[in-house]
CSV table of C-alpha atoms in Angstrom, one decimal:
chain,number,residue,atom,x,y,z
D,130,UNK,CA,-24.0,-2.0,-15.1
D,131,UNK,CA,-26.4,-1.4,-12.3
D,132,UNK,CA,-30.1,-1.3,-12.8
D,133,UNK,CA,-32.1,2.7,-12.9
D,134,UNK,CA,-34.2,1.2,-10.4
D,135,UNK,CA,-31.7,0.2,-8.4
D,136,UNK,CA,-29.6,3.6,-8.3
D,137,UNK,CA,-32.7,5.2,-7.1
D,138,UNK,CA,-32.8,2.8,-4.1
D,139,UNK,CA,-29.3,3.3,-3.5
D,140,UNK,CA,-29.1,6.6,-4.1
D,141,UNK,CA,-32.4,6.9,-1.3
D,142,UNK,CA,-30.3,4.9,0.9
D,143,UNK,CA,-27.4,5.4,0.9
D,144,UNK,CA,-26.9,8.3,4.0
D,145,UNK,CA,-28.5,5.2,5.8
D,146,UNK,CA,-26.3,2.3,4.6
D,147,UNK,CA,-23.4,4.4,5.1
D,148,UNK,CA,-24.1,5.7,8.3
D,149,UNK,CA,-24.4,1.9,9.5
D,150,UNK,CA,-21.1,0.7,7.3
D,151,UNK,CA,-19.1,1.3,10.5
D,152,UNK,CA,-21.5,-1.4,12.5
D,153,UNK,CA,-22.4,-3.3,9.6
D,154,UNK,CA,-17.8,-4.2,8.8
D,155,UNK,CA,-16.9,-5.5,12.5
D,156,UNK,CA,-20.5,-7.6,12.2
D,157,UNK,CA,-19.3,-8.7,8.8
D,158,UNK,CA,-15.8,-10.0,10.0
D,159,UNK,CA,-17.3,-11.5,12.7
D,160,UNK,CA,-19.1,-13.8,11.2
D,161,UNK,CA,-16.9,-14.6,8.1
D,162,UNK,CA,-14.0,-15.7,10.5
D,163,UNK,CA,-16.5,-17.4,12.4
D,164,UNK,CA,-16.9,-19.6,9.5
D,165,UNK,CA,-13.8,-19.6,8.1
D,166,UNK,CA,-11.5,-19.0,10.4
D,167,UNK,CA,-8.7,-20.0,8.2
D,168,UNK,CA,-9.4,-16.7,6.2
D,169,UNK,CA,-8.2,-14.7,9.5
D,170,UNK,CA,-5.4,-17.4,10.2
D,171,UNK,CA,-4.0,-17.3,6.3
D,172,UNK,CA,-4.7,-14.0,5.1
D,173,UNK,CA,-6.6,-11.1,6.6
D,174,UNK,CA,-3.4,-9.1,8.6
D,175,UNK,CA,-4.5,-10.3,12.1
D,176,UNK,CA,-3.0,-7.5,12.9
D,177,UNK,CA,-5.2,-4.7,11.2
D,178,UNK,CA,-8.0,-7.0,12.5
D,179,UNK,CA,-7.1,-6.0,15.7
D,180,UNK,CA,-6.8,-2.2,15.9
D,181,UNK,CA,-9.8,-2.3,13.5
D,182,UNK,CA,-8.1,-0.8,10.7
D,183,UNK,CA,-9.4,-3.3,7.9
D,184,UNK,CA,-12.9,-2.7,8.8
D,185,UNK,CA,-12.4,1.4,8.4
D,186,UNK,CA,-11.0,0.4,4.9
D,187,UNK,CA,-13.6,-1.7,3.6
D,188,UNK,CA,-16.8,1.0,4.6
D,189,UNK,CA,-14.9,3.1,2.9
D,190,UNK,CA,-14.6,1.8,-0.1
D,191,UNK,CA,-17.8,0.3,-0.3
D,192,UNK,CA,-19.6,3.6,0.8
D,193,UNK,CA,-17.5,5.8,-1.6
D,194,UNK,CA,-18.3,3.2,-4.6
D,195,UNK,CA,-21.8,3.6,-4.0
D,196,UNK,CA,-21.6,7.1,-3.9
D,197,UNK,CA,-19.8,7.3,-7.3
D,198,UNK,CA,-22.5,6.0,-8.7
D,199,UNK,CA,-25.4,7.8,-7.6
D,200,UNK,CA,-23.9,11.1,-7.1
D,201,UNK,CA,-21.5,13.5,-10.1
D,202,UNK,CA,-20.0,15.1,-7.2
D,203,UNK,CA,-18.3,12.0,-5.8
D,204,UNK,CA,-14.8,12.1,-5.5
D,205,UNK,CA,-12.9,9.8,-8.6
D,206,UNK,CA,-12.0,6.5,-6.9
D,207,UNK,CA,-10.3,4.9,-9.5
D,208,UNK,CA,-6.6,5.2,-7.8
D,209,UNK,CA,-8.1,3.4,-4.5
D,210,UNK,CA,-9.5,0.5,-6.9
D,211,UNK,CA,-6.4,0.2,-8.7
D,212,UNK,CA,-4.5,-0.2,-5.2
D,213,UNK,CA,-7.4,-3.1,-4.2
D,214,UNK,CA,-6.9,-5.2,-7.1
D,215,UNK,CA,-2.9,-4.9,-6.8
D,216,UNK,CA,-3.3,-5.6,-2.9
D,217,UNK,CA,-5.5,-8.4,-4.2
D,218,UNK,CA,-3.5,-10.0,-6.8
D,219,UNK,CA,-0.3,-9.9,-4.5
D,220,UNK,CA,-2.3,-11.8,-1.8
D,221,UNK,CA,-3.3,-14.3,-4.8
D,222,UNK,CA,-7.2,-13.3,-4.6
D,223,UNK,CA,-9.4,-15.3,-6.5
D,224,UNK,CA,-13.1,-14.8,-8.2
D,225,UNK,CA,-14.7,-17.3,-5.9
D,226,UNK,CA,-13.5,-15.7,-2.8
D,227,UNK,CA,-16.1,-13.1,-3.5
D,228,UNK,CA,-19.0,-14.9,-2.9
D,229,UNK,CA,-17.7,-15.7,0.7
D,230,UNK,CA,-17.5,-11.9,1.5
D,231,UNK,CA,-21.2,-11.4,-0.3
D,232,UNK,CA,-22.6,-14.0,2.2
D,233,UNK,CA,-21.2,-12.9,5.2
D,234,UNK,CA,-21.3,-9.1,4.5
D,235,UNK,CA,-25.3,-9.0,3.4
D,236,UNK,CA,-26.0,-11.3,6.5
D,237,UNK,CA,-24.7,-8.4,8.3
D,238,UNK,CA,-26.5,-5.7,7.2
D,239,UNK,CA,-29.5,-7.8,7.7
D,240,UNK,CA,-28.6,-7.9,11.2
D,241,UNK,CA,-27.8,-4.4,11.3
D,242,UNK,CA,-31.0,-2.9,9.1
D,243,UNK,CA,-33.6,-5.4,10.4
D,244,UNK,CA,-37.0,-4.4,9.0
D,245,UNK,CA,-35.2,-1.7,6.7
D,246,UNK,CA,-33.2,-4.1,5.5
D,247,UNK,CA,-36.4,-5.1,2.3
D,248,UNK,CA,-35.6,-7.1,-0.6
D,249,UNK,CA,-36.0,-3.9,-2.3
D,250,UNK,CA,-33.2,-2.6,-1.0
D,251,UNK,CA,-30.9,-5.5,-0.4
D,252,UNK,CA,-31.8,-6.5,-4.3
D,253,UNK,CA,-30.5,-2.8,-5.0
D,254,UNK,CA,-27.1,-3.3,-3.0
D,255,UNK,CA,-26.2,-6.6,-4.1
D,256,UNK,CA,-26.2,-4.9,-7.5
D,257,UNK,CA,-23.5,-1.8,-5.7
D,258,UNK,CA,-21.6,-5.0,-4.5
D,259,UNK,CA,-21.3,-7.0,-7.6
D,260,UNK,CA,-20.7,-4.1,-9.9
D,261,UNK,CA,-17.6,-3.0,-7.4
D,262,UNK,CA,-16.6,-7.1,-7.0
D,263,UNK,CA,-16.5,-7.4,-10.8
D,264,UNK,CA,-14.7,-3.8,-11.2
D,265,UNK,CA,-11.9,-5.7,-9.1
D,266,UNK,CA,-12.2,-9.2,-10.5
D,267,UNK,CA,-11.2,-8.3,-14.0
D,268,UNK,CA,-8.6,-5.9,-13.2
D,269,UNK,CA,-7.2,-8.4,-11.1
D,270,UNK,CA,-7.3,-11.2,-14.0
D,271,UNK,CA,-5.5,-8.2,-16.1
D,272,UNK,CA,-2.9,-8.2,-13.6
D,273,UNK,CA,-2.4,-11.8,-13.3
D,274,UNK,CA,-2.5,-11.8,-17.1
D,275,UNK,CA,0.8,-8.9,-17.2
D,276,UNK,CA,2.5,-11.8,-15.4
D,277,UNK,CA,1.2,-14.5,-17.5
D,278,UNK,CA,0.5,-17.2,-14.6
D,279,UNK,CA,-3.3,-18.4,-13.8
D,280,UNK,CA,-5.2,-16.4,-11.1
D,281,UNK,CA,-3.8,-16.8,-7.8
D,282,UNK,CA,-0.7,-18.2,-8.7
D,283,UNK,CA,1.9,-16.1,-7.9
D,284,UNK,CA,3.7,-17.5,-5.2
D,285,UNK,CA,7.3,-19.4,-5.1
D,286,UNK,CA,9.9,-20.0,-2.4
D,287,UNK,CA,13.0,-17.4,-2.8
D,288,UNK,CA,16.7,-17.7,-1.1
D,289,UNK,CA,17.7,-15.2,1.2
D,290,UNK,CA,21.3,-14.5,-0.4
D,291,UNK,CA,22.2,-11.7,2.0
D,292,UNK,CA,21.4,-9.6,5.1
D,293,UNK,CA,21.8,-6.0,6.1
D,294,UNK,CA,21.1,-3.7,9.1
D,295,UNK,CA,19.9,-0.8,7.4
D,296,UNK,CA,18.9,0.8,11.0
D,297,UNK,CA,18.6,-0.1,15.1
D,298,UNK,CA,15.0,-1.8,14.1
D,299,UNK,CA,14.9,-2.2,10.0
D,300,UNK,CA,17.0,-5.0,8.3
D,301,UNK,CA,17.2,-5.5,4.5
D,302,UNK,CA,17.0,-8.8,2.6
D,303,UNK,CA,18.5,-9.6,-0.8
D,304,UNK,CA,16.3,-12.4,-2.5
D,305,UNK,CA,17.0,-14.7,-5.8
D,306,UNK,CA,15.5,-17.7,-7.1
D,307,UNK,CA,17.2,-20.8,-5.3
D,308,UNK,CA,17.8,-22.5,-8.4
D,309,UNK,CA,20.1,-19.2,-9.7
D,310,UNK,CA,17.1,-18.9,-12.5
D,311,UNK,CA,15.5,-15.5,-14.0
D,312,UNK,CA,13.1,-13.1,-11.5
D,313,UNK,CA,9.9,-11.8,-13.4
D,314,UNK,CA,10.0,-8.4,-14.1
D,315,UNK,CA,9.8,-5.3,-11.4
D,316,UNK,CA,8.4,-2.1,-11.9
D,317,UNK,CA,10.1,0.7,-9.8
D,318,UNK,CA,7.7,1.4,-6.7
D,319,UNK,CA,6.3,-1.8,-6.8
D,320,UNK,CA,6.0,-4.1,-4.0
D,321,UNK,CA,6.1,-8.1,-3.2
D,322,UNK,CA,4.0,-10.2,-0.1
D,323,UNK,CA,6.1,-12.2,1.9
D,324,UNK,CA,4.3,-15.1,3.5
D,325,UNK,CA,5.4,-16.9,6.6
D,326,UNK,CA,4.7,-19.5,9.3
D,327,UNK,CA,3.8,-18.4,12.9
D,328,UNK,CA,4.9,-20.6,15.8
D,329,UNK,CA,1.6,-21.3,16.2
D,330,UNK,CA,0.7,-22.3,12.9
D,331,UNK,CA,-0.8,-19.3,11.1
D,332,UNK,CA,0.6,-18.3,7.6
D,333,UNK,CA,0.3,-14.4,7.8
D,334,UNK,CA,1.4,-12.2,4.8
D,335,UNK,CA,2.7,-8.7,4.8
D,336,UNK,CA,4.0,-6.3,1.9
D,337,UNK,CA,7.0,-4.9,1.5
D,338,UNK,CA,8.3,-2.4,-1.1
D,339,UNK,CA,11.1,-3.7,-3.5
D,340,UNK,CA,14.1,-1.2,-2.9
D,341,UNK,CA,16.1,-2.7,-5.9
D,342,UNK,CA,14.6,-4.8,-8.7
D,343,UNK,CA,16.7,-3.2,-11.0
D,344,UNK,CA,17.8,-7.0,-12.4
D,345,UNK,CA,16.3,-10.2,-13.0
D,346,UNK,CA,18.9,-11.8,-10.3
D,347,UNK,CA,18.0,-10.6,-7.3
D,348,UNK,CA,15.3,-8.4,-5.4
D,349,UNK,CA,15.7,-6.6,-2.5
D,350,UNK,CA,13.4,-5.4,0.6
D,351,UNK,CA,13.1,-3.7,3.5
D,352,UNK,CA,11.5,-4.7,6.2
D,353,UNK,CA,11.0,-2.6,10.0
D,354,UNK,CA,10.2,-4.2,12.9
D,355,UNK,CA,7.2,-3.0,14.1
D,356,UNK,CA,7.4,-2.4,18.3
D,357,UNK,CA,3.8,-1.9,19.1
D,358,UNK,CA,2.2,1.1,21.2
D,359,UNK,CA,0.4,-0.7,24.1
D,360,UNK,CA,-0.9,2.4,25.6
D,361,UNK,CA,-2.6,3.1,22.3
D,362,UNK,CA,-3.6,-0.2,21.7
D,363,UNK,CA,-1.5,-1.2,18.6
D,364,UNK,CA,-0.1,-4.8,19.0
D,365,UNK,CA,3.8,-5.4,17.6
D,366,UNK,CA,4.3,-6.3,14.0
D,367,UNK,CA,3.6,-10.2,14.3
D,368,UNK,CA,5.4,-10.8,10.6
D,369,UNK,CA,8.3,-8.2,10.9
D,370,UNK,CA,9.2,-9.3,14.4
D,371,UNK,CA,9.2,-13.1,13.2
D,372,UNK,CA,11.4,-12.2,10.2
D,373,UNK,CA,14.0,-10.1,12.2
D,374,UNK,CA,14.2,-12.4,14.7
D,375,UNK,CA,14.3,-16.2,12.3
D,376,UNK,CA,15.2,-15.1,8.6
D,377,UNK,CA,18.6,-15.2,8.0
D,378,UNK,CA,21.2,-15.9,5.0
D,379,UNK,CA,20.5,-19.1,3.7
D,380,UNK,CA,16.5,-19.5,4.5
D,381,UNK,CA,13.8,-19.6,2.2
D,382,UNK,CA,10.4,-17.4,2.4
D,383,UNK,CA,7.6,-17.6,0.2
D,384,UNK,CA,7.0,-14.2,-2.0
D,385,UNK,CA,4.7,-13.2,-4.2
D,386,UNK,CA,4.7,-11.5,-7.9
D,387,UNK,CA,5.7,-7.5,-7.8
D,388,UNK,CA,2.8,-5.5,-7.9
D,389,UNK,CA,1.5,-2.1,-6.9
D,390,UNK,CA,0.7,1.4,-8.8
D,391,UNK,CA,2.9,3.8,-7.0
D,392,UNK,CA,5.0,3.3,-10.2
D,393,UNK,CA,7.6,6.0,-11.9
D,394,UNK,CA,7.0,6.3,-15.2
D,395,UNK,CA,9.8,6.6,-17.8
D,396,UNK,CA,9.3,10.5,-18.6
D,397,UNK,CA,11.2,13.7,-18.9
D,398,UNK,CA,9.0,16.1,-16.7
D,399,UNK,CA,10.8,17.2,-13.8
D,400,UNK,CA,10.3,13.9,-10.5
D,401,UNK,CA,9.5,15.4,-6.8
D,402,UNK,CA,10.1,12.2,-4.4
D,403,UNK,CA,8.6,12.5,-0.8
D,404,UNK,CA,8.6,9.8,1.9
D,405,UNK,CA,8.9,9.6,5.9
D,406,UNK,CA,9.8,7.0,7.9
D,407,UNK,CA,9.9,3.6,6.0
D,408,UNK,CA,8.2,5.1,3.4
D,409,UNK,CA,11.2,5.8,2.1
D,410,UNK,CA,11.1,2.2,0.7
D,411,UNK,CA,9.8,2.5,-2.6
D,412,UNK,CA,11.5,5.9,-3.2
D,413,UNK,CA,14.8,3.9,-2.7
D,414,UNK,CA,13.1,1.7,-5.8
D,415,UNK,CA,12.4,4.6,-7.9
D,416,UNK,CA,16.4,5.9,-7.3
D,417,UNK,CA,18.0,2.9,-7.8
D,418,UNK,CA,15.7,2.3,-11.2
D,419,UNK,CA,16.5,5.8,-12.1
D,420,UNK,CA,20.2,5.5,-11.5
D,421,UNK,CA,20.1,2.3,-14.0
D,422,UNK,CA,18.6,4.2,-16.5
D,423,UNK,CA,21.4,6.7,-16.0
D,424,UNK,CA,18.4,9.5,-16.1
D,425,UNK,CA,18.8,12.7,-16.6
D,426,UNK,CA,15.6,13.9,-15.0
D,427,UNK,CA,15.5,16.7,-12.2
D,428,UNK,CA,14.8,14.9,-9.7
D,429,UNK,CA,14.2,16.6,-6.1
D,430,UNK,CA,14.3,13.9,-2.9
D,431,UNK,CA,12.8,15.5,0.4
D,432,UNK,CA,12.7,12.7,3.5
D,433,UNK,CA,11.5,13.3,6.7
D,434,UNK,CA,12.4,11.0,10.1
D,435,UNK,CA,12.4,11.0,13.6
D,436,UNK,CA,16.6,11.1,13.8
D,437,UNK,CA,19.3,10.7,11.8
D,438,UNK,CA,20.0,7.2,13.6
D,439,UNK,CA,16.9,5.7,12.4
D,440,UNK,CA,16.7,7.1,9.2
D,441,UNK,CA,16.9,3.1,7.0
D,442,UNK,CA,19.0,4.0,4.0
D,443,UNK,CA,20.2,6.8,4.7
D,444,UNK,CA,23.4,6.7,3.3
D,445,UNK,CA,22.4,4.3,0.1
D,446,UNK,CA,19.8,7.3,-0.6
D,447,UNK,CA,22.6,10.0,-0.5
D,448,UNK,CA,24.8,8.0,-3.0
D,449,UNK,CA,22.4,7.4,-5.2
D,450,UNK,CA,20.9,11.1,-5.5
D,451,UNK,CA,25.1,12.0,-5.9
D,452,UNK,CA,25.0,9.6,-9.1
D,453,UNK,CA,22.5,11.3,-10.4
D,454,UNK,CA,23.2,14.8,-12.2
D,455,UNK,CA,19.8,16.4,-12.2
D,456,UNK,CA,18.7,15.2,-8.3
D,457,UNK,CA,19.6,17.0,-4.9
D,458,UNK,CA,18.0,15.9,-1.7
D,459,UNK,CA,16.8,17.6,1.6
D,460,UNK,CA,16.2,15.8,5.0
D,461,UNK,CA,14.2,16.7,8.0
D,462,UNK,CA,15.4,15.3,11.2
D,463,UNK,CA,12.7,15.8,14.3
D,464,UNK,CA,15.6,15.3,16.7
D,465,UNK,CA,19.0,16.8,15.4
D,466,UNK,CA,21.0,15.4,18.7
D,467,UNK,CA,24.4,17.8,18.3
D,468,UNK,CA,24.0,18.0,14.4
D,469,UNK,CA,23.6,21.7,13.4
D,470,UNK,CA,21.5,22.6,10.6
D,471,UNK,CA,22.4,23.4,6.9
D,472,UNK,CA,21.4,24.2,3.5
D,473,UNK,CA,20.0,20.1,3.2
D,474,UNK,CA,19.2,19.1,6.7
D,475,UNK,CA,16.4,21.0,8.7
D,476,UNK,CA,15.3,20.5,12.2
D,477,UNK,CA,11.7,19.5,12.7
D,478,UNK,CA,8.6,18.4,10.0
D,479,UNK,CA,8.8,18.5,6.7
D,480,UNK,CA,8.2,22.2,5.0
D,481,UNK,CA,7.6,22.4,1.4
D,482,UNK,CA,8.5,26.6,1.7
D,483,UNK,CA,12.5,25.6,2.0
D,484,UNK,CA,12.8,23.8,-1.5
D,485,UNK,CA,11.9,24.6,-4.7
D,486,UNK,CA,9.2,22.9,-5.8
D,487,UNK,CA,8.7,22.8,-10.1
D,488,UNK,CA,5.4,23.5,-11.0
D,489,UNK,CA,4.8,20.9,-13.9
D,490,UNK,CA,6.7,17.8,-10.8
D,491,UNK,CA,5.2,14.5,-10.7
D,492,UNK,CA,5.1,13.9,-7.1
D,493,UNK,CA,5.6,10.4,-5.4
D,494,UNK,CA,4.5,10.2,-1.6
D,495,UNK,CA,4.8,7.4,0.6
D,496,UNK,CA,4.6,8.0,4.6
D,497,UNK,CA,1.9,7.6,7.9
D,498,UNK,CA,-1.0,9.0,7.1
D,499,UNK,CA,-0.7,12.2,8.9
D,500,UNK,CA,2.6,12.9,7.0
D,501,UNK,CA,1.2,12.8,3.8
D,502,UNK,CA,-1.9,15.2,4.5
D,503,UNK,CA,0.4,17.8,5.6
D,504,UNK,CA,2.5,17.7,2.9
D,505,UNK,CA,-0.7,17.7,0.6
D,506,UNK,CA,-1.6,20.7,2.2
D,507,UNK,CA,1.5,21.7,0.8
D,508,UNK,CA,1.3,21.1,-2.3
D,509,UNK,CA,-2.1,22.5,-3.1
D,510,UNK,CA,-0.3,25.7,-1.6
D,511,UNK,CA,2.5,25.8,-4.3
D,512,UNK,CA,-0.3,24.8,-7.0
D,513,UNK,CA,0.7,21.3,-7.7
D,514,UNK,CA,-2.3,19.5,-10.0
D,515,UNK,CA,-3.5,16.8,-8.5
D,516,UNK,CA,-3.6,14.9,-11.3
D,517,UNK,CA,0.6,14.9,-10.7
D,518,UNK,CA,0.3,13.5,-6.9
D,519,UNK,CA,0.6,9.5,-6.6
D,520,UNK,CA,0.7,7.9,-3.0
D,521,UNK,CA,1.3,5.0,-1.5
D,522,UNK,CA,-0.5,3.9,1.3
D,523,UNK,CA,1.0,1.1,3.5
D,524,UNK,CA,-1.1,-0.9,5.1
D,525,UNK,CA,-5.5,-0.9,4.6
D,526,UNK,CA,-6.1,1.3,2.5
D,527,UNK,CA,-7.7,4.1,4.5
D,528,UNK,CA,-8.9,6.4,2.5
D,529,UNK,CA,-12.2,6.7,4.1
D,530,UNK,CA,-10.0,8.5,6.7
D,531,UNK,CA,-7.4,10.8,5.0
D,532,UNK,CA,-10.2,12.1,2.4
D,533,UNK,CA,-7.7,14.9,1.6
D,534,UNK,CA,-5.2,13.0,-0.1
D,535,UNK,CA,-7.6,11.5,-2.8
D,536,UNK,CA,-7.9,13.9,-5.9
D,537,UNK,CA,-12.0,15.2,-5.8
């Protein structure tokens, strides 16, 4: 619990703090891969580093912690802390690498503050940072608990039993235990990190979503190779590349524990299942999980890419949905080619109007950013609680930036 006094301070600074977070972050990293550069090397996605991403994702969740405690208006950011510790716990975070980001990241907004940087306040926000730290450090020991290993250790070297083109640039990779032995348990939606080596040394991680973990033999994943926009400044997917290019039947590749919160609960409400792009990934989870089960849910699938050529799993998500008796699926194509139109395949984005939507529908969305806001603007339209949207975000979690996906 944080101090009264030191809510007040916060709660007087904080239009300061947080309108210095965005030069207080790139300071921050600076200097903590300065120091340890084997942090940037090993685990920070260089990456996100580069386009800045990371540092947009930690202001905003320190600034919007800070905020929930001085303020009853402040938006409810338990969803974006419960997506932290899972990101954490998949990467293996431990409870003394908090004390490395303390150093560094007050050292920076001494630099940044100066003079308005008085033990007074810095007293104040050490509190804000140890209060969120120790928020994340015990649900992550919960989470490591659900798996029953020790904190950090969730890593082990699977076999790569088989290999799939699922589109021109995404591949899929079917995983087991190289001894033939029992996987731990997946939940449907979750995700695993894959860890691998770098020609020039660096061990950089990446999640992907587990499209079937409906056994304890095998996993499977998908995993797009990222191209890179030069003119926009984004660099190519250093992992994905590596893997489509050098992972093959036969290798091994170090994975992680499943984890993640974008999970489909066993229920009987009616299931709404949105995705675009590769975010189609842990939709493919929930469907195979769901066809398992042998559900009996309504279940409605919308999915949204650029053509039907690049649409991964396209046809794996049309049997599935046929296997199951309450589901019935609807695609949006931005390019149709010489395809005409029909009752389940529309030309252009993604348009909520076309389908009926049930009004009691737990809703899954997973998709870029911009996707996801405009079909939240849909579904505040039709009158869909909030409390009923889940969303995955791949990638930092920016929720600083897409403020309208996070229930208020």
């Amino acid at each position: 619990m944080i101090s009264q006094p030191a809510l007040t301070v916060v709660r007087d600074t904080l239009p300061v703090i947080g309108s210095a977070i965005g030069d207080i972050t790139p300071i921050f990293y600076d200097r903590m891969f300065t120091a340890r550069p084997d942090l940037l090397r090993d685990l920070f996605n260089r990456g996100n580093q580069a386009q800045g991403e990371q540092q947009k994702a930690l202001a905003g969740a320190i600034a919007a912690y800070a905020s929930l405690l001085v303020s009853e208006d402040a938006p409810n950011i338990d969803a974006m802390m419960s997506r932290i510790a899972n990101k954490h716990a998949s990467l293996g975070i431990t409870e003394d690498q908090y004390p490395i980001v303390y150093e560094h990241l007050f050292a920076a907004i001494g630099e940044v503050l100066g003079d308005a940087a008085t033990p007074e306040v810095v007293d104040a926000w050490t509190e804000v940072y140890w209060d969120m730290a120790n928020t994340l450090i015990a649900a992550e020991r919960e989470l490591y608990a659900d798996h029953d290993v020790e904190p950090g250790d969730v890593w082990s070297e699977l076999k790569v039993i088989r290999r799939r083109q699922e589109s021109p640039h995404t591949i899929s990779l079917v995983l087991a235990r190289p001894d033939g032995g029992r996987l731990p348990q997946a939940r449907p939606g979750q995700y695993i990190s894959v860890q691998v080596q770098l020609p020039d040394g660096a061990n950089q991680i990446r999640q992907y979503s587990l499209t079937r973990a409906t056994s304890h033999e095998s996993w499977t994943v998908t995993i797009k190779a990222e191209p890179g926009r030069v003119e926009a400044g984004v660099p190519a997917g250093e992992v994905s590349n590596f893997i489509h290019g050098n992972v093959f039947e036969g290798d091994t590749i170090r994975c992680s524990l499943p984890y993640g919160d974008l999970v489909v609960e066993d229920a009987e409400t009616p299931l709404l299942l949105v995705s675009a792009g590769i975010g189609c990934t842990p939709i493919l989870g929930a469907l195979n999980d769901l066809v398992s089960k042998e559900s009996q849910r309504e279940v409605t699938v919308l999915h949204a890419d650029q053509s039907m050529a690049s649409h991964a799993h396209r046809q794996d998500m049309a049997q599935l949905v046929a296997q199951l008796p309450g589901a019935r699926m609807h695609h949006w194509y931005e390019q149709l080619g010489a395809r005409t139109t029909n009752e389940t395949i529309h030309e252009g984005f993604i348009d909520l109007t076309e389908v009926d939507v049930p009004a009691d529908a737990q809703v899954y969305l997973c998709g870029p950013p911009p996707f996801m806001k405009a079909v939240r603007r849909g579904l505040d339209e039709l009158d869909v609680p909030e409390d009923n949207i889940h969303f995955e975000v791949f990638g930092p979690d920016t929720w600083a930036t897409v403020p309208d996906l996070v229930p208020a």
